[in-house]
Amino acid sequence: MVALLLLARTGHALPVGAGAGGEPLRAVAARAGVAIGAAARALLLETDPRYAPVLAGEFDSLTPEIEMKWPQTEPEPGRFVFGPADALVDFAEAHGMRVRGHTLLWADPVRIPDYVARTGDPEALRTLLRNHITAVAGRYRGRVEAWDVVNEPLDPIRGTGLRSNVFLEHLGPAYIGEAFRLAREVDPSAQLFLNEIGVLSGGPKFEALLDLVRDLLATGVPLDGVGLQGHIFAGLNTPSRERVEEVVRSFADLGLVVELTEIDVSVGPAVPDRLELQARIVGDLLGGCLAVEACRGITFWGFTDRHTWIDDFLGPGRAPLLFDAEYRPKPAVEAVRATLAARAVPEPGTGLALATGLAALAATRRRA
Ligand code: 9MR
């Protein structure tokens, strides 16, 4: 009855079992050997009573949306603010969720505090970077499973070459490797990621990222993974499933772990069947990544249309996330569930495992 009412109110063509009555995404994801996450805001844990239950019920990975960034954690040199980030890490631990730390150094000049951006002396800049990474990665040592050490280092407009910022200007391109080495020193157990925007469709920016990553690996920089963001605007930058797979595979082939780190799919209010279109796009993003074994994490940049940065960026009404503003599941939820289920790893000892094992054995014999 409740499900019927939900259907009636949302008008979404939800398959039976979707949403409130459906299996939690985190349970399906666990069988697929992949973490399923959402970016979260500490403030909303306090102010919106409907927020926490869906976050903890559906997801097993949490990325602080802003709370671990430099302007928030160290607004003035040496003055650290950890309350909001602590609240998110505590919440994650209390609910069996892993934490993706985001981010030690966002290479965008406007995302670096003014006191850093104004520092022209290379040694002083190095000290600021060292102190920052030591304090932040040190505080969460052993509690953050993966860090986005450097975020968006590529030039956003040209798409090739590094984005100019105070670090590039005074320390040269080696600043990226320095940040990774510091992070490894401070928290040796964390997986270290480079996170980039606008590369899932391939093209020059993707090629530039691949070159950068190859250079970092060739010079022994401790890089474990690449985070591919996934802010999609339907009709503008919508990669096919095959394209996503190709992009993900290119990094996997270098021996790296890959995660989709910041998915949201904006669909304009006038787009016909927009929620079904969104579900298809979400299915393609996940399907492309999950086709590659090295794809280990899928994170949405929020989970309810009630709270999304897209509203501030483009104005309201783009409905980019999995649950609507009333926390009702949208068709994209079922697309996530179905795509994850398609990668489920059979449990050892089950009939399916046996059948899969026998088929693999037969194939090996045929090849031999
Ligand atoms: O969604 C985040 C927004 O709430 C913040 O105001 C903004 C600045 O901290 O960052 C947004 O998240 C960005 C992420 O950290 C990096 N990739 C792009 C995301 C959207 O701008």
mmCIF file of C-alpha atoms and ligand atoms in Angstrom:
data_model
loop_
_atom_site.group_PDB
_atom_site.id
_atom_site.type_symbol
_atom_site.label_atom_id
_atom_site.label_comp_id
_atom_site.label_asym_id
_atom_site.label_seq_id
_atom_site.Cartn_x
_atom_site.Cartn_y
_atom_site.Cartn_z
ATOM 1 C CA MET A 1 0.000 0.000 0.000
ATOM 2 C CA VAL A 2 2.739 2.386 0.991
ATOM 3 C CA ALA A 3 4.611 1.492 -2.181
ATOM 4 C CA LEU A 4 1.504 2.132 -4.237
ATOM 5 C CA LEU A 5 1.026 5.489 -2.570
ATOM 6 C CA LEU A 6 4.638 6.383 -3.263
ATOM 7 C CA LEU A 7 4.164 5.482 -6.888
ATOM 8 C CA ALA A 8 0.998 7.491 -7.113
ATOM 9 C CA ARG A 9 2.591 10.555 -5.587
ATOM 10 C CA THR A 10 5.842 10.528 -7.487
ATOM 11 C CA GLY A 11 4.372 9.470 -10.791
ATOM 12 C CA HIS A 12 7.634 7.626 -11.422
ATOM 13 C CA ALA A 13 7.413 4.297 -13.137
ATOM 14 C CA LEU A 14 9.236 2.508 -10.329
ATOM 15 C CA PRO A 15 9.711 -1.190 -10.799
ATOM 16 C CA VAL A 16 8.198 -3.297 -8.030
ATOM 17 C CA GLY A 17 10.541 -3.499 -5.080
ATOM 18 C CA ALA A 18 12.379 -0.280 -5.850
ATOM 19 C CA GLY A 19 13.124 2.300 -3.214
ATOM 20 C CA ALA A 20 11.937 2.005 0.331
ATOM 21 C CA GLY A 21 10.940 -1.629 -0.167
ATOM 22 C CA GLY A 22 13.908 -2.537 -2.346
ATOM 23 C CA GLU A 23 17.174 -4.020 -1.226
ATOM 24 C CA PRO A 24 19.559 -1.335 0.080
ATOM 25 C CA LEU A 25 22.119 -0.322 -2.524
ATOM 26 C CA ARG A 26 24.949 -1.118 -0.127
ATOM 27 C CA ALA A 27 23.859 -4.742 0.139
ATOM 28 C CA VAL A 28 23.806 -5.159 -3.634
ATOM 29 C CA ALA A 29 27.132 -3.319 -3.946
ATOM 30 C CA ALA A 30 28.793 -5.584 -1.392
ATOM 31 C CA ARG A 31 27.992 -8.587 -3.579
ATOM 32 C CA ALA A 32 29.520 -6.781 -6.553
ATOM 33 C CA GLY A 33 32.757 -6.127 -4.662
ATOM 34 C CA VAL A 34 32.361 -2.369 -4.999
ATOM 35 C CA ALA A 35 31.850 0.497 -2.542
ATOM 36 C CA ILE A 36 28.743 2.610 -3.084
ATOM 37 C CA GLY A 37 29.011 6.113 -1.725
ATOM 38 C CA ALA A 38 27.627 9.588 -1.447
ATOM 39 C CA ALA A 39 29.086 12.968 -0.671
ATOM 40 C CA ALA A 40 27.631 14.219 2.592
ATOM 41 C CA ARG A 41 27.391 17.437 4.616
ATOM 42 C CA ALA A 42 27.882 17.448 8.374
ATOM 43 C CA LEU A 43 25.365 20.251 8.842
ATOM 44 C CA LEU A 44 22.579 18.208 7.280
ATOM 45 C CA LEU A 45 23.093 15.384 9.771
ATOM 46 C CA GLU A 46 21.958 17.920 12.365
ATOM 47 C CA THR A 47 19.332 19.901 10.529
ATOM 48 C CA ASP A 48 17.439 17.449 8.307
ATOM 49 C CA PRO A 49 16.014 14.446 10.164
ATOM 50 C CA ARG A 50 15.366 12.524 6.955
ATOM 51 C CA TYR A 51 18.967 12.825 5.748
ATOM 52 C CA ALA A 52 20.975 10.431 7.935
ATOM 53 C CA PRO A 53 18.748 7.333 7.681
ATOM 54 C CA VAL A 54 18.880 7.269 3.877
ATOM 55 C CA LEU A 55 22.606 8.051 3.811
ATOM 56 C CA ALA A 56 23.497 5.245 6.200
ATOM 57 C CA GLY A 57 20.839 2.865 4.937
ATOM 58 C CA GLU A 58 21.774 2.938 1.267
ATOM 59 C CA PHE A 59 25.506 3.742 1.144
ATOM 60 C CA ASP A 60 28.637 2.160 2.580
ATOM 61 C CA SER A 61 31.055 4.921 1.609
ATOM 62 C CA LEU A 62 31.011 8.607 2.544
ATOM 63 C CA THR A 63 32.895 11.562 1.094
ATOM 64 C CA PRO A 64 32.795 14.846 3.023
ATOM 65 C CA GLU A 65 31.485 17.295 0.427
ATOM 66 C CA ILE A 66 33.368 20.312 1.786
ATOM 67 C CA GLU A 67 34.432 19.598 5.373
ATOM 68 C CA MET A 68 37.958 18.304 4.695
ATOM 69 C CA LYS A 69 38.998 20.982 2.206
ATOM 70 C CA TRP A 70 41.798 23.416 2.943
ATOM 71 C CA PRO A 71 39.656 26.556 3.448
ATOM 72 C CA GLN A 72 37.464 24.629 5.901
ATOM 73 C CA THR A 73 40.164 22.732 7.821
ATOM 74 C CA GLU A 74 42.841 25.445 7.980
ATOM 75 C CA PRO A 75 41.200 28.827 7.411
ATOM 76 C CA GLU A 76 44.286 30.595 8.806
ATOM 77 C CA PRO A 77 47.804 29.223 8.886
ATOM 78 C CA GLY A 78 48.107 26.769 11.763
ATOM 79 C CA ARG A 79 44.500 27.224 12.958
ATOM 80 C CA PHE A 80 42.733 23.949 12.339
ATOM 81 C CA VAL A 81 38.992 23.310 12.401
ATOM 82 C CA PHE A 82 38.071 19.637 12.481
ATOM 83 C CA GLY A 83 34.633 19.551 14.117
ATOM 84 C CA PRO A 84 32.508 19.075 10.964
ATOM 85 C CA ALA A 85 34.925 16.564 9.385
ATOM 86 C CA ASP A 86 35.114 14.659 12.688
ATOM 87 C CA ALA A 87 31.319 14.470 12.778
ATOM 88 C CA LEU A 88 31.238 12.868 9.322
ATOM 89 C CA VAL A 89 34.037 10.405 10.085
ATOM 90 C CA ASP A 90 32.346 9.419 13.367
ATOM 91 C CA PHE A 91 29.038 8.984 11.539
ATOM 92 C CA ALA A 92 30.652 6.814 8.880
ATOM 93 C CA GLU A 93 32.331 4.606 11.463
ATOM 94 C CA ALA A 94 29.147 4.258 13.476
ATOM 95 C CA HIS A 95 27.381 2.967 10.357
ATOM 96 C CA GLY A 96 30.044 0.729 8.878
ATOM 97 C CA MET A 97 30.879 3.121 6.049
ATOM 98 C CA ARG A 98 34.338 3.779 4.684
ATOM 99 C CA VAL A 99 35.524 7.372 4.275
ATOM 100 C CA ARG A 100 36.954 8.885 1.096
ATOM 101 C CA GLY A 101 38.959 11.916 2.152
ATOM 102 C CA HIS A 102 38.409 14.902 -0.122
ATOM 103 C CA THR A 103 40.727 16.710 -0.667
ATOM 104 C CA LEU A 104 44.207 17.633 0.561
ATOM 105 C CA LEU A 105 44.981 20.007 -2.285
ATOM 106 C CA TRP A 106 42.379 21.337 -4.724
ATOM 107 C CA ALA A 107 44.586 22.808 -7.401
ATOM 108 C CA ASP A 108 42.046 25.480 -8.410
ATOM 109 C CA PRO A 109 43.463 28.894 -7.367
ATOM 110 C CA VAL A 110 40.107 30.056 -5.995
ATOM 111 C CA ARG A 111 39.830 26.939 -3.811
ATOM 112 C CA ILE A 112 43.118 27.603 -2.047
ATOM 113 C CA PRO A 113 42.897 29.976 0.931
ATOM 114 C CA ASP A 114 44.126 33.512 0.281
ATOM 115 C CA TYR A 115 47.054 33.213 2.656
ATOM 116 C CA VAL A 116 48.336 30.310 0.543
ATOM 117 C CA ALA A 117 47.579 31.974 -2.782
ATOM 118 C CA ARG A 118 49.523 35.049 -1.670
ATOM 119 C CA THR A 119 52.661 33.114 -0.667
ATOM 120 C CA GLY A 120 55.370 33.696 -3.260
ATOM 121 C CA ASP A 121 58.388 32.194 -1.529
ATOM 122 C CA PRO A 122 58.894 28.551 -2.588
ATOM 123 C CA GLU A 123 60.160 27.380 0.803
ATOM 124 C CA ALA A 124 57.324 29.076 2.653
ATOM 125 C CA LEU A 125 54.859 27.467 0.250
ATOM 126 C CA ARG A 126 56.433 24.050 0.788
ATOM 127 C CA THR A 127 56.131 24.498 4.532
ATOM 128 C CA LEU A 128 52.454 25.434 4.230
ATOM 129 C CA LEU A 129 51.798 22.325 2.134
ATOM 130 C CA ARG A 130 53.733 20.069 4.502
ATOM 131 C CA ASN A 131 52.011 21.461 7.605
ATOM 132 C CA HIS A 132 48.581 21.184 6.024
ATOM 133 C CA ILE A 133 48.921 17.617 4.821
ATOM 134 C CA THR A 134 50.613 16.533 8.042
ATOM 135 C CA ALA A 135 47.785 17.941 10.142
ATOM 136 C CA VAL A 136 44.809 16.823 8.056
ATOM 137 C CA ALA A 137 45.951 13.412 6.812
ATOM 138 C CA GLY A 138 47.537 12.880 10.247
ATOM 139 C CA ARG A 139 44.318 13.541 12.123
ATOM 140 C CA TYR A 140 42.459 10.898 10.122
ATOM 141 C CA ARG A 141 45.329 8.426 9.799
ATOM 142 C CA GLY A 142 43.925 4.911 9.609
ATOM 143 C CA ARG A 143 40.344 6.195 9.390
ATOM 144 C CA VAL A 144 40.293 7.468 5.818
ATOM 145 C CA GLU A 145 40.536 4.589 3.373
ATOM 146 C CA ALA A 146 41.277 6.673 0.296
ATOM 147 C CA TRP A 147 42.407 10.284 -0.092
ATOM 148 C CA ASP A 148 41.856 12.519 -3.085
ATOM 149 C CA VAL A 149 45.319 13.940 -2.543
ATOM 150 C CA VAL A 150 45.243 16.340 -5.466
ATOM 151 C CA ASN A 151 41.983 17.457 -7.023
ATOM 152 C CA GLU A 152 41.574 18.813 -10.552
ATOM 153 C CA PRO A 153 45.189 19.634 -11.420
ATOM 154 C CA LEU A 154 44.479 19.993 -15.164
ATOM 155 C CA ASP A 155 43.674 23.239 -16.896
ATOM 156 C CA PRO A 156 39.867 23.403 -17.011
ATOM 157 C CA ILE A 157 39.554 25.511 -20.144
ATOM 158 C CA ARG A 158 42.234 24.264 -22.517
ATOM 159 C CA GLY A 159 41.961 20.781 -21.016
ATOM 160 C CA THR A 160 45.617 20.170 -21.634
ATOM 161 C CA GLY A 161 48.520 21.103 -19.437
ATOM 162 C CA LEU A 162 48.371 21.876 -15.740
ATOM 163 C CA ARG A 163 46.062 24.426 -14.207
ATOM 164 C CA SER A 164 47.977 27.516 -13.146
ATOM 165 C CA ASN A 165 48.079 28.157 -9.442
ATOM 166 C CA VAL A 166 50.540 29.368 -6.859
ATOM 167 C CA PHE A 167 52.122 25.917 -6.497
ATOM 168 C CA LEU A 168 52.748 25.476 -10.208
ATOM 169 C CA GLU A 169 54.105 28.990 -10.383
ATOM 170 C CA HIS A 170 56.613 28.684 -7.542
ATOM 171 C CA LEU A 171 57.326 24.944 -7.184
ATOM 172 C CA GLY A 172 56.779 23.815 -10.762
ATOM 173 C CA PRO A 173 54.862 20.667 -11.806
ATOM 174 C CA ALA A 174 56.673 18.655 -9.125
ATOM 175 C CA TYR A 175 54.245 20.039 -6.528
ATOM 176 C CA ILE A 176 51.823 17.247 -7.398
ATOM 177 C CA GLY A 177 54.333 14.495 -6.618
ATOM 178 C CA GLU A 178 55.346 16.317 -3.428
ATOM 179 C CA ALA A 179 51.758 16.313 -2.187
ATOM 180 C CA PHE A 180 51.474 12.558 -2.812
ATOM 181 C CA ARG A 181 54.790 11.804 -1.092
ATOM 182 C CA LEU A 182 53.751 13.807 1.942
ATOM 183 C CA ALA A 183 50.403 12.025 2.109
ATOM 184 C CA ARG A 184 52.078 8.605 1.901
ATOM 185 C CA GLU A 185 54.521 9.566 4.642
ATOM 186 C CA VAL A 186 51.750 10.784 6.937
ATOM 187 C CA ASP A 187 49.223 7.978 6.349
ATOM 188 C CA PRO A 188 50.901 4.958 4.772
ATOM 189 C CA SER A 189 47.717 2.874 4.892
ATOM 190 C CA ALA A 190 45.540 5.222 2.825
ATOM 191 C CA GLN A 191 45.026 4.665 -0.880
ATOM 192 C CA LEU A 192 46.122 7.811 -2.678
ATOM 193 C CA PHE A 193 44.076 9.175 -5.576
ATOM 194 C CA LEU A 194 44.313 11.899 -8.125
ATOM 195 C CA ASN A 195 40.781 13.150 -8.807
ATOM 196 C CA GLU A 196 39.811 14.900 -12.040
ATOM 197 C CA ILE A 197 36.714 16.393 -13.642
ATOM 198 C CA GLY A 198 35.535 16.249 -17.255
ATOM 199 C CA VAL A 199 37.440 13.219 -18.563
ATOM 200 C CA LEU A 200 34.810 10.477 -18.809
ATOM 201 C CA SER A 201 33.962 11.354 -22.402
ATOM 202 C CA GLY A 202 37.551 10.973 -23.551
ATOM 203 C CA GLY A 203 39.177 13.732 -25.623
ATOM 204 C CA PRO A 204 42.176 15.997 -24.948
ATOM 205 C CA LYS A 205 41.605 16.343 -21.218
ATOM 206 C CA PHE A 206 41.443 12.583 -20.806
ATOM 207 C CA GLU A 207 44.673 12.223 -22.833
ATOM 208 C CA ALA A 208 46.295 14.898 -20.680
ATOM 209 C CA LEU A 209 45.282 13.064 -17.513
ATOM 210 C CA LEU A 210 46.654 9.812 -18.860
ATOM 211 C CA ASP A 211 49.975 11.537 -19.674
ATOM 212 C CA LEU A 212 50.128 13.129 -16.247
ATOM 213 C CA VAL A 213 49.417 9.839 -14.499
ATOM 214 C CA ARG A 214 52.043 8.018 -16.580
ATOM 215 C CA ASP A 215 54.608 10.697 -15.673
ATOM 216 C CA LEU A 216 53.776 10.470 -11.985
ATOM 217 C CA LEU A 217 54.102 6.682 -12.003
ATOM 218 C CA ALA A 218 57.337 6.808 -14.029
ATOM 219 C CA THR A 219 58.896 9.074 -11.416
ATOM 220 C CA GLY A 220 57.866 6.817 -8.545
ATOM 221 C CA VAL A 221 55.107 9.006 -7.134
ATOM 222 C CA PRO A 222 52.971 6.931 -4.721
ATOM 223 C CA LEU A 223 49.720 7.060 -6.666
ATOM 224 C CA ASP A 224 47.264 4.194 -6.178
ATOM 225 C CA GLY A 225 44.188 5.325 -7.993
ATOM 226 C CA VAL A 226 42.416 7.725 -10.262
ATOM 227 C CA GLY A 227 39.096 9.301 -9.368
ATOM 228 C CA LEU A 228 36.896 10.226 -12.312
ATOM 229 C CA GLN A 229 34.215 12.655 -11.238
ATOM 230 C CA GLY A 230 31.098 12.385 -13.407
ATOM 231 C CA HIS A 231 29.195 15.669 -13.249
ATOM 232 C CA ILE A 232 26.970 14.999 -16.242
ATOM 233 C CA PHE A 233 24.591 17.396 -17.930
ATOM 234 C CA ALA A 234 22.237 15.332 -20.098
ATOM 235 C CA GLY A 235 22.630 16.211 -23.747
ATOM 236 C CA LEU A 236 25.874 18.115 -23.171
ATOM 237 C CA ASN A 237 28.487 15.680 -21.930
ATOM 238 C CA THR A 238 26.888 12.270 -21.857
ATOM 239 C CA PRO A 239 29.440 9.516 -22.414
ATOM 240 C CA SER A 240 28.357 6.114 -23.709
ATOM 241 C CA ARG A 241 28.869 3.006 -21.604
ATOM 242 C CA GLU A 242 31.602 1.881 -24.017
ATOM 243 C CA ARG A 243 33.416 5.198 -23.729
ATOM 244 C CA VAL A 244 33.345 5.071 -19.938
ATOM 245 C CA GLU A 245 34.709 1.537 -20.036
ATOM 246 C CA GLU A 246 37.544 2.587 -22.388
ATOM 247 C CA VAL A 247 38.508 5.505 -20.168
ATOM 248 C CA VAL A 248 38.414 3.423 -16.990
ATOM 249 C CA ARG A 249 40.392 0.617 -18.643
ATOM 250 C CA SER A 250 43.150 3.014 -19.725
ATOM 251 C CA PHE A 251 43.919 3.752 -16.078
ATOM 252 C CA ALA A 252 43.382 0.180 -14.942
ATOM 253 C CA ASP A 253 45.948 -0.906 -17.540
ATOM 254 C CA LEU A 254 48.499 1.226 -15.694
ATOM 255 C CA GLY A 255 47.883 -0.884 -12.598
ATOM 256 C CA LEU A 256 45.677 1.683 -10.861
ATOM 257 C CA VAL A 257 42.428 1.371 -8.996
ATOM 258 C CA VAL A 258 39.646 3.493 -10.498
ATOM 259 C CA GLU A 259 36.599 5.018 -8.864
ATOM 260 C CA LEU A 260 33.753 7.171 -10.145
ATOM 261 C CA THR A 261 33.924 9.775 -7.413
ATOM 262 C CA GLU A 262 31.353 12.518 -7.993
ATOM 263 C CA ILE A 263 28.362 11.421 -10.035
ATOM 264 C CA ASP A 264 25.375 13.634 -10.586
ATOM 265 C CA VAL A 265 23.285 13.713 -13.733
ATOM 266 C CA SER A 266 21.466 16.982 -14.329
ATOM 267 C CA VAL A 267 18.373 16.743 -16.512
ATOM 268 C CA GLY A 268 16.657 19.995 -17.498
ATOM 269 C CA PRO A 269 12.983 20.333 -16.494
ATOM 270 C CA ALA A 270 11.829 20.362 -20.149
ATOM 271 C CA VAL A 271 13.633 17.178 -21.214
ATOM 272 C CA PRO A 272 11.046 14.503 -22.126
ATOM 273 C CA ASP A 273 11.038 11.401 -19.895
ATOM 274 C CA ARG A 274 13.862 12.970 -18.022
ATOM 275 C CA LEU A 275 13.990 10.584 -15.096
ATOM 276 C CA GLU A 276 14.144 7.578 -17.388
ATOM 277 C CA LEU A 277 16.882 9.273 -19.392
ATOM 278 C CA GLN A 278 18.738 9.954 -16.167
ATOM 279 C CA ALA A 279 18.397 6.315 -15.143
ATOM 280 C CA ARG A 280 19.860 5.206 -18.475
ATOM 281 C CA ILE A 281 22.801 7.572 -18.134
ATOM 282 C CA VAL A 282 23.467 6.435 -14.571
ATOM 283 C CA GLY A 283 23.295 2.802 -15.744
ATOM 284 C CA ASP A 284 25.811 3.542 -18.491
ATOM 285 C CA LEU A 285 28.244 5.275 -16.132
ATOM 286 C CA LEU A 286 28.148 2.431 -13.647
ATOM 287 C CA GLY A 287 28.060 -0.291 -16.277
ATOM 288 C CA GLY A 288 31.117 1.133 -18.038
ATOM 289 C CA CYS A 289 33.102 1.332 -14.821
ATOM 290 C CA LEU A 290 31.984 -2.009 -13.392
ATOM 291 C CA ALA A 291 32.938 -3.807 -16.600
ATOM 292 C CA VAL A 292 36.521 -3.246 -15.481
ATOM 293 C CA GLU A 293 37.721 -5.229 -12.499
ATOM 294 C CA ALA A 294 39.826 -2.349 -11.178
ATOM 295 C CA CYS A 295 36.673 -0.254 -10.716
ATOM 296 C CA ARG A 296 36.219 -0.396 -6.944
ATOM 297 C CA GLY A 297 34.037 2.525 -5.998
ATOM 298 C CA ILE A 298 31.015 4.479 -7.160
ATOM 299 C CA THR A 299 30.209 7.721 -5.377
ATOM 300 C CA PHE A 300 27.329 10.091 -6.061
ATOM 301 C CA TRP A 301 27.823 13.773 -5.308
ATOM 302 C CA GLY A 302 24.985 13.824 -2.798
ATOM 303 C CA PHE A 303 21.923 11.593 -2.852
ATOM 304 C CA THR A 304 18.791 13.718 -2.577
ATOM 305 C CA ASP A 305 17.624 16.479 -4.903
ATOM 306 C CA ARG A 306 16.774 18.363 -1.719
ATOM 307 C CA HIS A 307 20.461 19.144 -1.174
ATOM 308 C CA THR A 308 22.662 19.520 -4.224
ATOM 309 C CA TRP A 309 25.365 21.948 -5.283
ATOM 310 C CA ILE A 310 23.734 21.952 -8.755
ATOM 311 C CA ASP A 311 20.923 24.154 -7.374
ATOM 312 C CA ASP A 312 23.502 26.832 -6.520
ATOM 313 C CA PHE A 313 25.391 26.351 -9.750
ATOM 314 C CA LEU A 314 22.545 26.230 -12.294
ATOM 315 C CA GLY A 315 19.442 27.080 -10.320
ATOM 316 C CA PRO A 316 16.851 24.612 -9.008
ATOM 317 C CA GLY A 317 15.045 21.923 -10.979
ATOM 318 C CA ARG A 318 17.827 19.838 -12.523
ATOM 319 C CA ALA A 319 17.059 16.883 -10.267
ATOM 320 C CA PRO A 320 20.589 15.414 -10.507
ATOM 321 C CA LEU A 321 20.546 12.761 -7.772
ATOM 322 C CA LEU A 322 19.072 9.344 -6.955
ATOM 323 C CA PHE A 323 16.344 10.367 -4.522
ATOM 324 C CA ASP A 324 13.953 13.249 -5.067
ATOM 325 C CA ALA A 325 13.577 16.220 -2.725
ATOM 326 C CA GLU A 326 11.161 14.184 -0.582
ATOM 327 C CA TYR A 327 13.636 11.279 -0.380
ATOM 328 C CA ARG A 328 11.603 9.115 -2.728
ATOM 329 C CA PRO A 329 13.709 6.842 -4.925
ATOM 330 C CA LYS A 330 13.817 7.803 -8.589
ATOM 331 C CA PRO A 331 14.196 5.371 -11.496
ATOM 332 C CA ALA A 332 17.971 5.846 -11.326
ATOM 333 C CA VAL A 333 17.977 3.920 -8.025
ATOM 334 C CA GLU A 334 16.759 0.826 -9.798
ATOM 335 C CA ALA A 335 19.341 1.390 -12.550
ATOM 336 C CA VAL A 336 22.073 1.408 -9.890
ATOM 337 C CA ARG A 337 20.698 -1.730 -8.276
ATOM 338 C CA ALA A 338 20.410 -3.568 -11.587
ATOM 339 C CA THR A 339 23.870 -2.554 -12.769
ATOM 340 C CA LEU A 340 25.472 -3.562 -9.499
ATOM 341 C CA ALA A 341 23.578 -6.851 -9.464
ATOM 342 C CA ALA A 342 24.906 -7.639 -12.925
ATOM 343 C CA ARG A 343 28.434 -7.701 -11.496
ATOM 344 C CA ALA A 344 27.612 -9.745 -8.411
ATOM 345 C CA VAL A 345 30.437 -12.082 -7.564
ATOM 346 C CA PRO A 346 28.988 -15.531 -6.832
ATOM 347 C CA GLU A 347 29.603 -16.741 -3.301
ATOM 348 C CA PRO A 348 31.934 -19.697 -3.100
ATOM 349 C CA GLY A 349 30.091 -22.971 -2.744
ATOM 350 C CA THR A 350 26.851 -21.840 -4.375
ATOM 351 C CA GLY A 351 25.500 -23.608 -7.423
ATOM 352 C CA LEU A 352 26.188 -20.507 -9.477
ATOM 353 C CA ALA A 353 29.813 -20.400 -8.307
ATOM 354 C CA LEU A 354 30.187 -24.044 -9.186
ATOM 355 C CA ALA A 355 28.679 -23.547 -12.639
ATOM 356 C CA THR A 356 30.855 -20.470 -13.261
ATOM 357 C CA GLY A 357 33.915 -22.341 -12.068
ATOM 358 C CA LEU A 358 33.196 -25.313 -14.306
ATOM 359 C CA ALA A 359 32.620 -23.059 -17.314
ATOM 360 C CA ALA A 360 35.934 -21.285 -16.654
ATOM 361 C CA LEU A 361 37.695 -24.628 -16.314
ATOM 362 C CA ALA A 362 36.216 -25.867 -19.581
ATOM 363 C CA ALA A 363 37.306 -22.663 -21.316
ATOM 364 C CA THR A 364 40.864 -23.052 -19.973
ATOM 365 C CA ARG A 365 40.979 -26.660 -21.220
ATOM 366 C CA ARG A 366 39.740 -25.591 -24.656
ATOM 367 C CA ARG A 367 42.515 -22.971 -24.858
ATOM 368 C CA ALA A 368 45.197 -25.428 -23.725
HETATM 369 O O1 9MR B 1 29.609 20.386 -4.032
HETATM 370 C C1 9MR B 1 30.624 21.182 -3.461
HETATM 371 C C2 9MR B 1 30.045 22.531 -3.061
HETATM 372 O O2 9MR B 1 29.056 22.356 -2.072
HETATM 373 C C3 9MR B 1 31.161 23.425 -2.545
HETATM 374 O O3 9MR B 1 30.655 24.712 -2.300
HETATM 375 C C4 9MR B 1 32.301 23.494 -3.563
HETATM 376 C C5 9MR B 1 33.494 24.247 -2.974
HETATM 377 O O4 9MR B 1 33.990 23.598 -1.848
HETATM 378 O O5 9MR B 1 32.747 22.196 -3.936
HETATM 379 C C6 9MR B 1 31.745 21.384 -4.476
HETATM 380 O O6 9MR B 1 32.271 20.104 -4.783
HETATM 381 C C7 9MR B 1 33.197 20.042 -5.865
HETATM 382 C C8 9MR B 1 34.226 18.994 -5.513
HETATM 383 O O7 9MR B 1 34.830 19.281 -4.282
HETATM 384 C C9 9MR B 1 35.286 18.884 -6.598
HETATM 385 N N1 9MR B 1 34.683 18.658 -7.897
HETATM 386 C C10 9MR B 1 33.618 19.559 -8.287
HETATM 387 C C11 9MR B 1 32.558 19.613 -7.188
HETATM 388 C C12 9MR B 1 31.410 20.520 -7.595
HETATM 389 O O8 9MR B 1 31.861 21.839 -7.716
#
